[in-house]
Coordinates of C-alpha atoms in Angstrom, one line a residue:
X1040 CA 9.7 -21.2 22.5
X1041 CA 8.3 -24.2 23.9
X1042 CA 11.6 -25.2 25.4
X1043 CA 12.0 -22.2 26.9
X1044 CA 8.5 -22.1 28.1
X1045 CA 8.9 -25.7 29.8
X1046 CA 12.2 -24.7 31.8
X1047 CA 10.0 -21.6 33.1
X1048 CA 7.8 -24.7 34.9
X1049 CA 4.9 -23.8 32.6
X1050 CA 2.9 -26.4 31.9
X1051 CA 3.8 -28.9 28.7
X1052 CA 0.3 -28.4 26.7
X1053 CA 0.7 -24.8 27.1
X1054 CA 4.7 -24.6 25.8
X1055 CA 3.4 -26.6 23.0
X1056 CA 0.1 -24.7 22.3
X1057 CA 2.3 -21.4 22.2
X1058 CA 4.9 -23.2 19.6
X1059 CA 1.8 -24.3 17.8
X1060 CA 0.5 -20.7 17.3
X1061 CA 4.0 -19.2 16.6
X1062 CA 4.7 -21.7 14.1
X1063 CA 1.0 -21.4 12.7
X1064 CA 1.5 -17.6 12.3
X1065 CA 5.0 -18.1 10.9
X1066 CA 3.8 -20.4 8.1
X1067 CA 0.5 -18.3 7.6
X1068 CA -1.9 -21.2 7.6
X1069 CA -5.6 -20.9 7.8
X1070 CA -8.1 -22.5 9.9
X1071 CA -8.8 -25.4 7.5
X1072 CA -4.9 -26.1 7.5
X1073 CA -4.8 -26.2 11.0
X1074 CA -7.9 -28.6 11.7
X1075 CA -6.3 -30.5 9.1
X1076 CA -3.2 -31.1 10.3
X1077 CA -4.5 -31.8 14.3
X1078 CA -6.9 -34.7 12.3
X1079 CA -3.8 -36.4 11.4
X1080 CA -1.9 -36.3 14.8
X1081 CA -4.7 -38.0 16.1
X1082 CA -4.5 -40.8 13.7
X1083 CA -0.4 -41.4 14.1
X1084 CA 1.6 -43.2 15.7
X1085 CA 2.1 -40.7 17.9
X1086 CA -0.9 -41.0 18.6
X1087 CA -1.2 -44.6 19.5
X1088 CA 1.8 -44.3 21.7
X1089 CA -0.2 -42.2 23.8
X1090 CA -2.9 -44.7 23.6
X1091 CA -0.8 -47.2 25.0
X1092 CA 0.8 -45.6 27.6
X1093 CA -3.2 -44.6 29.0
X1094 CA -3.9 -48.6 28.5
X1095 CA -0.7 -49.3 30.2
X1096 CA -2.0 -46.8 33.2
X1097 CA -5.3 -48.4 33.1
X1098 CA -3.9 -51.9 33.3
X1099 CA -1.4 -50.6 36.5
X1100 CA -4.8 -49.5 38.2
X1101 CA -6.5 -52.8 37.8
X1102 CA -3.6 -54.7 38.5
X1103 CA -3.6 -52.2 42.0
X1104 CA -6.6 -53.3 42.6
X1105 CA -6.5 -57.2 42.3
X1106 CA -3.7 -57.4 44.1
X1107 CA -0.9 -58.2 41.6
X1108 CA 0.8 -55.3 41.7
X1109 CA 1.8 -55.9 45.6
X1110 CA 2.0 -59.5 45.4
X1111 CA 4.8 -59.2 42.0
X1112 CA 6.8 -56.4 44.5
X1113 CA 6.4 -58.3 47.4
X1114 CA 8.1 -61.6 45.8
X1115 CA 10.5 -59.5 43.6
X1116 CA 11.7 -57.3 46.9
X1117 CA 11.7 -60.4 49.1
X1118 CA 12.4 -63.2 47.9
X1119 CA 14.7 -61.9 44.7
X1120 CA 16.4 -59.2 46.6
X1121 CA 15.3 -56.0 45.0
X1122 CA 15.9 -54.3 48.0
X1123 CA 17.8 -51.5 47.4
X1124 CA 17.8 -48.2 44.9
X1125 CA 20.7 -49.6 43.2
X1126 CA 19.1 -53.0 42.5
X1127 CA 16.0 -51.4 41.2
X1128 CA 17.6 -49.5 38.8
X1129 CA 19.7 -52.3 37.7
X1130 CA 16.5 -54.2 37.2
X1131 CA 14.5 -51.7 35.8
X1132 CA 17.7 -51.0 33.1
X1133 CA 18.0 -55.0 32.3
X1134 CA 14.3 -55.5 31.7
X1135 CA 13.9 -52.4 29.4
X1136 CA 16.7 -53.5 27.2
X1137 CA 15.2 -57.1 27.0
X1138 CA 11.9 -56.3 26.4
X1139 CA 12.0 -53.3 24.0
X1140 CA 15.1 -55.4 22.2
X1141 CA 13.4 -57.8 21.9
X1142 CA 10.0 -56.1 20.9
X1143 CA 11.7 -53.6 18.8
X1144 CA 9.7 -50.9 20.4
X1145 CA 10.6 -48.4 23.1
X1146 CA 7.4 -47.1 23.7
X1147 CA 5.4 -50.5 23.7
X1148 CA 8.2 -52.4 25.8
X1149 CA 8.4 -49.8 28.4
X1150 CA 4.5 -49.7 28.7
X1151 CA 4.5 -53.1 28.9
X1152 CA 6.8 -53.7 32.1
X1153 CA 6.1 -50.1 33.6
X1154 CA 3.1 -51.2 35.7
X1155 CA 5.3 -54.1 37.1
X1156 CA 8.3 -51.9 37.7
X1157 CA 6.7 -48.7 38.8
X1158 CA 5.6 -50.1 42.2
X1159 CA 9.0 -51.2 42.8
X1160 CA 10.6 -48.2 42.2
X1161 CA 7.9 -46.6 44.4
X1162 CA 8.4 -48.5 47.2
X1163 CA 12.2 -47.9 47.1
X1164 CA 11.9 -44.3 46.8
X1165 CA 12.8 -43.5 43.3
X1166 CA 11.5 -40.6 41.9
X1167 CA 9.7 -40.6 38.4
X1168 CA 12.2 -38.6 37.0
X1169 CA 15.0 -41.0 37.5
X1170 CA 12.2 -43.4 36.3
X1171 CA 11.6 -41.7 32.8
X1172 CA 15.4 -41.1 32.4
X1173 CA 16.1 -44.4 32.7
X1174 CA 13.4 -45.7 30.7
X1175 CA 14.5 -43.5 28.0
X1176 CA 17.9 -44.5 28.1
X1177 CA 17.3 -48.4 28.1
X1178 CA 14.7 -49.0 26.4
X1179 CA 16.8 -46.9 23.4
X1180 CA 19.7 -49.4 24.3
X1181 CA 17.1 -51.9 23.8
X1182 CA 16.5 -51.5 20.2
X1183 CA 19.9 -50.7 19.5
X1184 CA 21.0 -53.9 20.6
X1185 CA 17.5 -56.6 19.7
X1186 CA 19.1 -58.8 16.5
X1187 CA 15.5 -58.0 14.8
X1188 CA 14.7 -53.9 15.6
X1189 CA 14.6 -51.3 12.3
X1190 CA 17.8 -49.5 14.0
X1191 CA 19.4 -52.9 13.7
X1192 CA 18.5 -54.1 10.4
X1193 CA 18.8 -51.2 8.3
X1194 CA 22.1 -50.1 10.0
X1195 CA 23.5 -53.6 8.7
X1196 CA 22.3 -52.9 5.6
X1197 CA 23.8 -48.9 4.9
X1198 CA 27.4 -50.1 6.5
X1199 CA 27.3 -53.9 5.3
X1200 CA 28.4 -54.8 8.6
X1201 CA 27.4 -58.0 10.1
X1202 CA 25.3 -58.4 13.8
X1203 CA 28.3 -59.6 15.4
X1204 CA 30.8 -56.7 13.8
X1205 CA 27.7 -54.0 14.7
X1206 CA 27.5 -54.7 18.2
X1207 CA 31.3 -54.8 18.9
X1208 CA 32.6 -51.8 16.6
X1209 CA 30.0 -49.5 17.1
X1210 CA 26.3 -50.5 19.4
X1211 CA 28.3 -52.0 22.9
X1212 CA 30.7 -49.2 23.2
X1213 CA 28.5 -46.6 22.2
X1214 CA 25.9 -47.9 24.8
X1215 CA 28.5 -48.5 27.5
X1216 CA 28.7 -44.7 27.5
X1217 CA 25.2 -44.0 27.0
X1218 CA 24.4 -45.7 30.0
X1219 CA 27.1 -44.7 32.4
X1220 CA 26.0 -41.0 31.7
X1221 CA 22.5 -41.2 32.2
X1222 CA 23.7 -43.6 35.9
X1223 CA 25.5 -41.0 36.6
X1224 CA 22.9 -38.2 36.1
X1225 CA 19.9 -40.6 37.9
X1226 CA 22.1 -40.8 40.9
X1227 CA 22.1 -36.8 40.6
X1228 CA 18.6 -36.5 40.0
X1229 CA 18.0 -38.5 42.9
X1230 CA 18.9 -36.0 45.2
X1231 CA 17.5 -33.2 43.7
X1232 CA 14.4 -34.8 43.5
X1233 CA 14.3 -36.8 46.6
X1234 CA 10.8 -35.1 48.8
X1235 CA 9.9 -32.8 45.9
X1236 CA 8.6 -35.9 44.1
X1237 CA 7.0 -39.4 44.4
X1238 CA 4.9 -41.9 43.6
X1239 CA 2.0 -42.5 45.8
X1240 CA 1.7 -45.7 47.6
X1241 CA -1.1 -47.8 48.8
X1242 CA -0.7 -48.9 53.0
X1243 CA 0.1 -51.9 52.2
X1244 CA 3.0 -51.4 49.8
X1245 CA 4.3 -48.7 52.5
X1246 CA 3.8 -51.6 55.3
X1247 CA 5.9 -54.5 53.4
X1248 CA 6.4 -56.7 56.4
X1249 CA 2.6 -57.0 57.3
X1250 CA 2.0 -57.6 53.8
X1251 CA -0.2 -61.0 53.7
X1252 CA -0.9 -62.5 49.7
X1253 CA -4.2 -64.2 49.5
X1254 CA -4.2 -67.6 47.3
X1255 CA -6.5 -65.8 45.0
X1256 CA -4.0 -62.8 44.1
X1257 CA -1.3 -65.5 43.9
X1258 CA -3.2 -67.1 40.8
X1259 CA -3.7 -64.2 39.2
X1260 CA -0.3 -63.3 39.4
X1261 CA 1.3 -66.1 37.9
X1262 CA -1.9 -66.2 35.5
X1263 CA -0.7 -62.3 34.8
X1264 CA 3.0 -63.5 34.0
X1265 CA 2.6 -66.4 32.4
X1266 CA 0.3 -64.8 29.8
X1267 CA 2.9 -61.7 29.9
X1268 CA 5.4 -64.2 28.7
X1269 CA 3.7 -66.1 26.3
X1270 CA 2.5 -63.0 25.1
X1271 CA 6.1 -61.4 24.2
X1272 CA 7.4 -64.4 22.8
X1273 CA 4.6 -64.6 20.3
X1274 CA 5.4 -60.9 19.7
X1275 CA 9.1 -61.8 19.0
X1276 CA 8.2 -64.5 17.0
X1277 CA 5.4 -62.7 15.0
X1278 CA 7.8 -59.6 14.8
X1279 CA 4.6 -57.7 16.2
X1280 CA 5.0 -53.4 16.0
X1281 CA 4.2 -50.7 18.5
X1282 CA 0.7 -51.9 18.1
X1283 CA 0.8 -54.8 19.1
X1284 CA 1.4 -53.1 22.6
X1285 CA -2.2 -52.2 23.0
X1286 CA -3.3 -55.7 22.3
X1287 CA -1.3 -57.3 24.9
X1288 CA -2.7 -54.6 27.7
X1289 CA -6.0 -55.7 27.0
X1290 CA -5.5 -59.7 27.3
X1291 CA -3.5 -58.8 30.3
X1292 CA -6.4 -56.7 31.9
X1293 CA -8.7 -59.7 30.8
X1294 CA -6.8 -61.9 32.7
X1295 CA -5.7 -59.9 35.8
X1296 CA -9.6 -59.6 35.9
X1297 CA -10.5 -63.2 35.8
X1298 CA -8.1 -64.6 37.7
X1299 CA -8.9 -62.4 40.2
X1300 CA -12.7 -63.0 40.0
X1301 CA -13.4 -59.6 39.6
X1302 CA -16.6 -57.9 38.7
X1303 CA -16.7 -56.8 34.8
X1304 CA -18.1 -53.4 35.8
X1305 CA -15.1 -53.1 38.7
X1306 CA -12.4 -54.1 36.3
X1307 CA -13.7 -51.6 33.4
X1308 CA -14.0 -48.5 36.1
X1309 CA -10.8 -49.1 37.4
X1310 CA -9.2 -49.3 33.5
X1311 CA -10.9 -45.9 33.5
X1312 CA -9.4 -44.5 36.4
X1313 CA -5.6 -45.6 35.3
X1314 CA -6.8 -44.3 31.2
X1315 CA -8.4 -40.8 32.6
X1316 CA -4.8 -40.1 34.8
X1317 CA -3.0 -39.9 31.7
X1318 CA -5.8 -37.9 29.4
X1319 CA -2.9 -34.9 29.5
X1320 CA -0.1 -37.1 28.2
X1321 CA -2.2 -37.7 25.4
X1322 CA -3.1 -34.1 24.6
X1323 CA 0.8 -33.3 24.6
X1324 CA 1.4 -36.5 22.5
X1325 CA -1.2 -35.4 19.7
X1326 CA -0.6 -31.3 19.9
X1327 CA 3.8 -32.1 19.8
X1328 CA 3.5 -34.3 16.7
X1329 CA 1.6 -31.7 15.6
X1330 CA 3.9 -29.3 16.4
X1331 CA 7.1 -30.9 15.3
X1332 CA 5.2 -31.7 11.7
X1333 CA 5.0 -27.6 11.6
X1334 CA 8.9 -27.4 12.5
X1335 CA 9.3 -30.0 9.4
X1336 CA 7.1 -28.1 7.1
X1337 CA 8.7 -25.4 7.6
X1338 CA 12.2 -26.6 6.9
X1339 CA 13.3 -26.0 10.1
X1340 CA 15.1 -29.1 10.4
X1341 CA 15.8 -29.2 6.3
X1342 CA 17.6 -25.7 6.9
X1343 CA 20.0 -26.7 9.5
X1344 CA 20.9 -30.6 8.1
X1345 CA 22.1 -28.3 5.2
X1346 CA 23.9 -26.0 6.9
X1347 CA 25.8 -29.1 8.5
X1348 CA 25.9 -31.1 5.7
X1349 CA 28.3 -29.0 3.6
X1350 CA 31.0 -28.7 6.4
X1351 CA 32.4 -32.4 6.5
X1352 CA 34.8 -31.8 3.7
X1353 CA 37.0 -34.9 2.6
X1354 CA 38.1 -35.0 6.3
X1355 CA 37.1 -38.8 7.7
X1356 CA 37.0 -37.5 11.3
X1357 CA 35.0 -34.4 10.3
X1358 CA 32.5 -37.1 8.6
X1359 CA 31.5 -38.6 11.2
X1360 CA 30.9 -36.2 13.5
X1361 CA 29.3 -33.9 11.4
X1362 CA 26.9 -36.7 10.2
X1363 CA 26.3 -37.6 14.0
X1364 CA 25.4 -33.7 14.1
X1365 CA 23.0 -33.2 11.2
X1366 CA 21.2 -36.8 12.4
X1367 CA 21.2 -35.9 16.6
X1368 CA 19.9 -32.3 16.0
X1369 CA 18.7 -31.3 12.8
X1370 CA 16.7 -34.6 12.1
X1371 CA 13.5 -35.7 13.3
X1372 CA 11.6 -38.3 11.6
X1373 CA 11.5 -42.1 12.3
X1374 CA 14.3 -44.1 12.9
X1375 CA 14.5 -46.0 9.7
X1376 CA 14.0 -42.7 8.0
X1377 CA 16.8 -40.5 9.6
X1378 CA 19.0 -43.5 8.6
X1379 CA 18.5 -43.6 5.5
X1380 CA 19.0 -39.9 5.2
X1381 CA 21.9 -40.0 6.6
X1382 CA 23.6 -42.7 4.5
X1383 CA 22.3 -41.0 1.5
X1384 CA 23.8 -37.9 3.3
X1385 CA 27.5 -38.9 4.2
X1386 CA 27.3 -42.8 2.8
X1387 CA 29.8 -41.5 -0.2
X1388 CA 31.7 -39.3 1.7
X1389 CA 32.4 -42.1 4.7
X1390 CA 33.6 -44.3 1.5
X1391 CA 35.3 -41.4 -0.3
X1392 CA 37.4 -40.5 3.0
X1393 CA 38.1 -44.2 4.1
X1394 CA 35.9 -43.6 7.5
X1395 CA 35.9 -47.6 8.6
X1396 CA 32.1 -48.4 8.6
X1397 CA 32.0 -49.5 12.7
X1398 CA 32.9 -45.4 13.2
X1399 CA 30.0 -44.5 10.5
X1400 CA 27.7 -46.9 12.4
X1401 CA 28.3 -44.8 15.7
X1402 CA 27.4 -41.6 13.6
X1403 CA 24.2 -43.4 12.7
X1404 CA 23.3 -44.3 16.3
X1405 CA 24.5 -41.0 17.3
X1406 CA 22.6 -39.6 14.9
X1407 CA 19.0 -41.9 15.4
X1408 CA 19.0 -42.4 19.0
X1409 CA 20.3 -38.4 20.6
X1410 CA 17.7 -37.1 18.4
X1411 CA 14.9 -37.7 21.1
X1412 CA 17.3 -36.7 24.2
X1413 CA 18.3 -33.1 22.9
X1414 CA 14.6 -31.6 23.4
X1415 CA 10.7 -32.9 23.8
X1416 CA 10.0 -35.0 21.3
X1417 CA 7.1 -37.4 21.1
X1418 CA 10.1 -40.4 22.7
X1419 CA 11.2 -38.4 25.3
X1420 CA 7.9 -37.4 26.2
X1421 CA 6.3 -41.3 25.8
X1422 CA 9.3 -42.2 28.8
X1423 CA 7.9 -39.7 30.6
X1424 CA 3.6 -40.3 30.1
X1425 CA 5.1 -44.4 30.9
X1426 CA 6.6 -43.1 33.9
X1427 CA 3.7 -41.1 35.6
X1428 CA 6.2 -38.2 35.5
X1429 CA 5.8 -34.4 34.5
X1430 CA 9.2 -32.9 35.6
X1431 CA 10.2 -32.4 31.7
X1432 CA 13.1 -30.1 33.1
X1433 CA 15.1 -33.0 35.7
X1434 CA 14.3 -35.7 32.9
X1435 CA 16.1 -33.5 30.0
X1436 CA 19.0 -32.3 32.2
X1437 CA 19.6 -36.1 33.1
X1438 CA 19.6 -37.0 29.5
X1439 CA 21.9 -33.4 28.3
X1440 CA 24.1 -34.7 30.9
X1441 CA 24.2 -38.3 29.4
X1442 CA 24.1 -37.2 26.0
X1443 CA 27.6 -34.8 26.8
X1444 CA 28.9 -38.3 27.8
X1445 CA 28.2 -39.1 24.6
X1446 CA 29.7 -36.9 22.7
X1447 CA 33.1 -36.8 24.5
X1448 CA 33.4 -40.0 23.5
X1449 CA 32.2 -39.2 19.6
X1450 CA 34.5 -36.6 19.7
X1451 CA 37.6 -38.8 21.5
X1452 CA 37.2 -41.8 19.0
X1453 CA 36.9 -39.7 16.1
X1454 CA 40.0 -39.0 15.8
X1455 CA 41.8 -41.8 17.7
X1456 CA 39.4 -44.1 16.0
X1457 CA 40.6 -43.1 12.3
X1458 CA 44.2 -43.2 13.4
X1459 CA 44.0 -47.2 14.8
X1460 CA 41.2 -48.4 12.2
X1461 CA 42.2 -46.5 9.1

C-alpha cells in the first residue's frame, strides 16, 4: 500500500502512516503495542541514520555560511576540472565508493562527503534524484568492495573465499553491472528531471567567475579538510560504525566555526536551520523501520523466503538464483544478518549441487545489496534524506532499471557460469 501510495505522488509519511495502520489492524495490536514498538524505532539505528543525515544538513548550512562550501566548489570546478555533468558524477561515484569502503557505512560515508559534493552537483545542474540514485548505488559498491566492511568479511567467511578471489569472481563483475545500470538510468533521469527539480543556489555559486575567496574562508577550508581527513583515517583505523558519523559532523562544525571566526550563537542557529530542513526525513526514517518491523512480525517476509526456498531443487543454476531471490526480495534485515540466512539457507545445497562458491558469492550480494533498491526501505530512503531529495518515484525507477541490469546478468551467468566453472 505504501508503494502504491508513493507512485500516486502522495506524500512519504502519509504512504507509510497508511501501511502502518493497515498492518496495525492486520496484526490486531493494541494501543500499548503500538506506542511500544514507535519507542523502539526511535532508539535504532534507523534512527540514528536519520540523525545523521539532519547533522550532515546542519553542517552543509554552516559550512554555506562560512564560506567553505563555495570556496571547496570553486577550487574543485576550477582548478581540478569538475566542469562538466559527466565529471561530477564520476567524482561523486569515486568518492562514495572510497569513503563508505572505507568507512564500512553507506549511510555515514555518504553523509559525510554529501555537503562537499551537493554544491557541486548543484552548480552543474544535476538533479537530486540522479544525486540519491547515485549515492545509493556507490556508496553500496563501497562496502561491497572496502577490505574491512561486514558484507566483506562475513561473505569470506560463508564461501571461504579469499579478498583477492571475492573481488574478482564475484564483487568487480557484479559491481561493473551494477554501476553501468544505474549510469545509464541517471543519464535518463536527467532529462526527465531537468527544470522540474533542483537544488537552490546562493548568487555567488550561480555567478562562478565573480567568485572572490577571502583568506579567512581559505583557512577554514583546508582547516575543514584536513580534519575531514584525519578524521576518516582514524575511523579506518579505529574500524569506527555508523556512529561514528555523528561524531565527525560535530568536530567538523566545530572547526568550520572556528576557523571561520564565527559567532557560537551564529554557528549553532545555522546547524539548526540545516537539522530543522530535514525534521521530515526523520519522521519517515523512524515511522518505515517501524513499519517494516510490522511486515517482519507478521511473517511477511518469512512467508515468501519459504515459498522460494523450496524451489531450488538439486539444480546448481536454480541455486543461485533462487537464493539471490529469497535474499533481494523476501529478506530484510541487516546485512550481516540476511547473509547468514542465506548461507544457512542454500550454503548445503550450493555444496550439494557443486555451485563454485564465486557464483554463490554473487547470490549473496545479489541477495544483501538489491534488497534496499526493490522498494523504500530505511537505505534507499537514507540516499535520498542525504541527497535533499523527495522524488521517491525517479529515484526507484532509476534503481528498478539498474537492478534489471542486474539480473540479466544473474540470469546470463547462471547458467554459462556453471558450464565454464563447474
Amino acid at each position: 500500500m505504501y508503494i502504491v501510495l508513493v507512485f500516486r505522488g502522495k506524500n512519504n509519511v502519509s504512504g507509510i502512516i497508511v501501511g502502518i495502520f493497515l498492518a496495525v489492524l492486520m496484526l490486531g495490536q493494541n494501543l500499548k503495542a503500538v506506542s511500544v514498538g514507535l519507542a523502539a524505532s526511535l532508539g535504532s539505528s534507523t534512527a540514528l541514520i536519520g540523525m545523521i543525515i539532519m547533522a550532515g544538513a546542519g553542517l552543509g548550512v554552516l559550512m554555506t555560511e562560512a564560506g567553505v562550501s563555495r570556496t571547496m566548489v570553486y577550487w574543485i570546478v576550477k582548478r581540478i576540472g569538475v566542469n562538466t555533468q559527466t565529471k561530477a558524477k564520476i567524482a561523486l561515484i569515486i568518492c562514495s565508493i572510497i569513503i563508505c569502503g572505507l568507512l564500512g557505512t553507506l549511510g555515514g560515508g555518504n553523509a559525510v562527503i554529501a555537503p562537499i559534493l551537493i554544491p557541486i552537483m548543484a552548480s552543474l545542474g544535476i538533479t537530486p534524484s540522479v544525486v540519491a540514485s547515485l549515492f545509493k548505488v556507490s556508496g553500496e559498491i563501497g562496502l561491497m568492495v572496502g577490505p574491512l566492511t561486514g558484507v566483506t568479511l562475513i561473505t569470506e567467511e560463508v564461501t571461504g573465499l579469499s579478498y583477492g578471489q571475492l573481488m574478482v569472481g564475484a564483487v568487480l563483475p557484479f559491481s561493473a553491472v551494477w554501476l553501468i545500470g544505474m549510469w545509464i538510468a541517471a543519464n535518463r533521469t536527467q532529462k526527465r528531471t531537468a527544470g522540474k527539480e533542483y537544488y537552490e543556489l546562493s548568487d555567488d555559486i550561480k555567478n562562478f567567475d565573480s567568485i572572490v575567496i577571502s583568506a579567512q574562508e581559505k583557512r577554514a577550508t583546508v582547516a575543514f579538510l584536513i580534519t575531514f581527513v584525519v578524521l576518516v583515517g582514524y575511523g579506518i583505523y579505529s574500524k569506527q560504525g555508523t556512529n561514528y558519523a555523528l561524531t565527525v559532523m560535530c568536530i567538523l562544525a566545530a572547526v568550520v566555526a572556528i576557523f571561520s571566526r564565527m559567532e557560537i550563537d551564529h554557528a549553532v542557529n545555522s546547524m539548526v536551520k540545516g537539522i530543522a530542513s530535514q525534521a521530515g526525513m526523520f519522521v519517515v526514517f523512524v515511522t518505515i523501520d517501524y513499519l517494516l518491523n510490522l511486515v517482519t512480525l507478521g511473517g511477511g517476509f518469512t512467508a515468501l523466503s519459504n515459498l522460494l526456498g523450496g524451489l531450488a531443487g538439486d539444480n546448481a543454476s536454480a541455486v543461485m538464483l533462487i537464493a539471490s531471490v529469497v535474499g533481494g526480495f523476501g529478506i530484510e534485515a541487516a546485512a550481516v544478518a540476511e547473509i547468514k540466512i542465506i548461507s544457512e539457507m542454500f550454503g548445503a545445497s550450493a555444496i550439494a549441487t557443486g555451485l563454485p562458491m564465486s557464483m554463490f558469492a554473487i547470490s549473496i550480494l545479489a541477495a544483501t545489496r538489491l534488497t534496499g533498491s526493490m522498494y523504500p526501505t530505511t537505505n534507499l530512503m537514507g540516499q535520498l534524506g542525504i541527497a535533499h531529495c523527495d522524488n521517491t518515484k525517479e529515484v526507484l525507477r532509476a534503481n528498478w532499471f539498474a537492478v534489471a541490469c542486474v539480473w540479466a546478468f544473474l540470469i546470463v551467468w547462471a547458467f554459462l557460469g556453471v558450464a565454464i566453472l563447474k
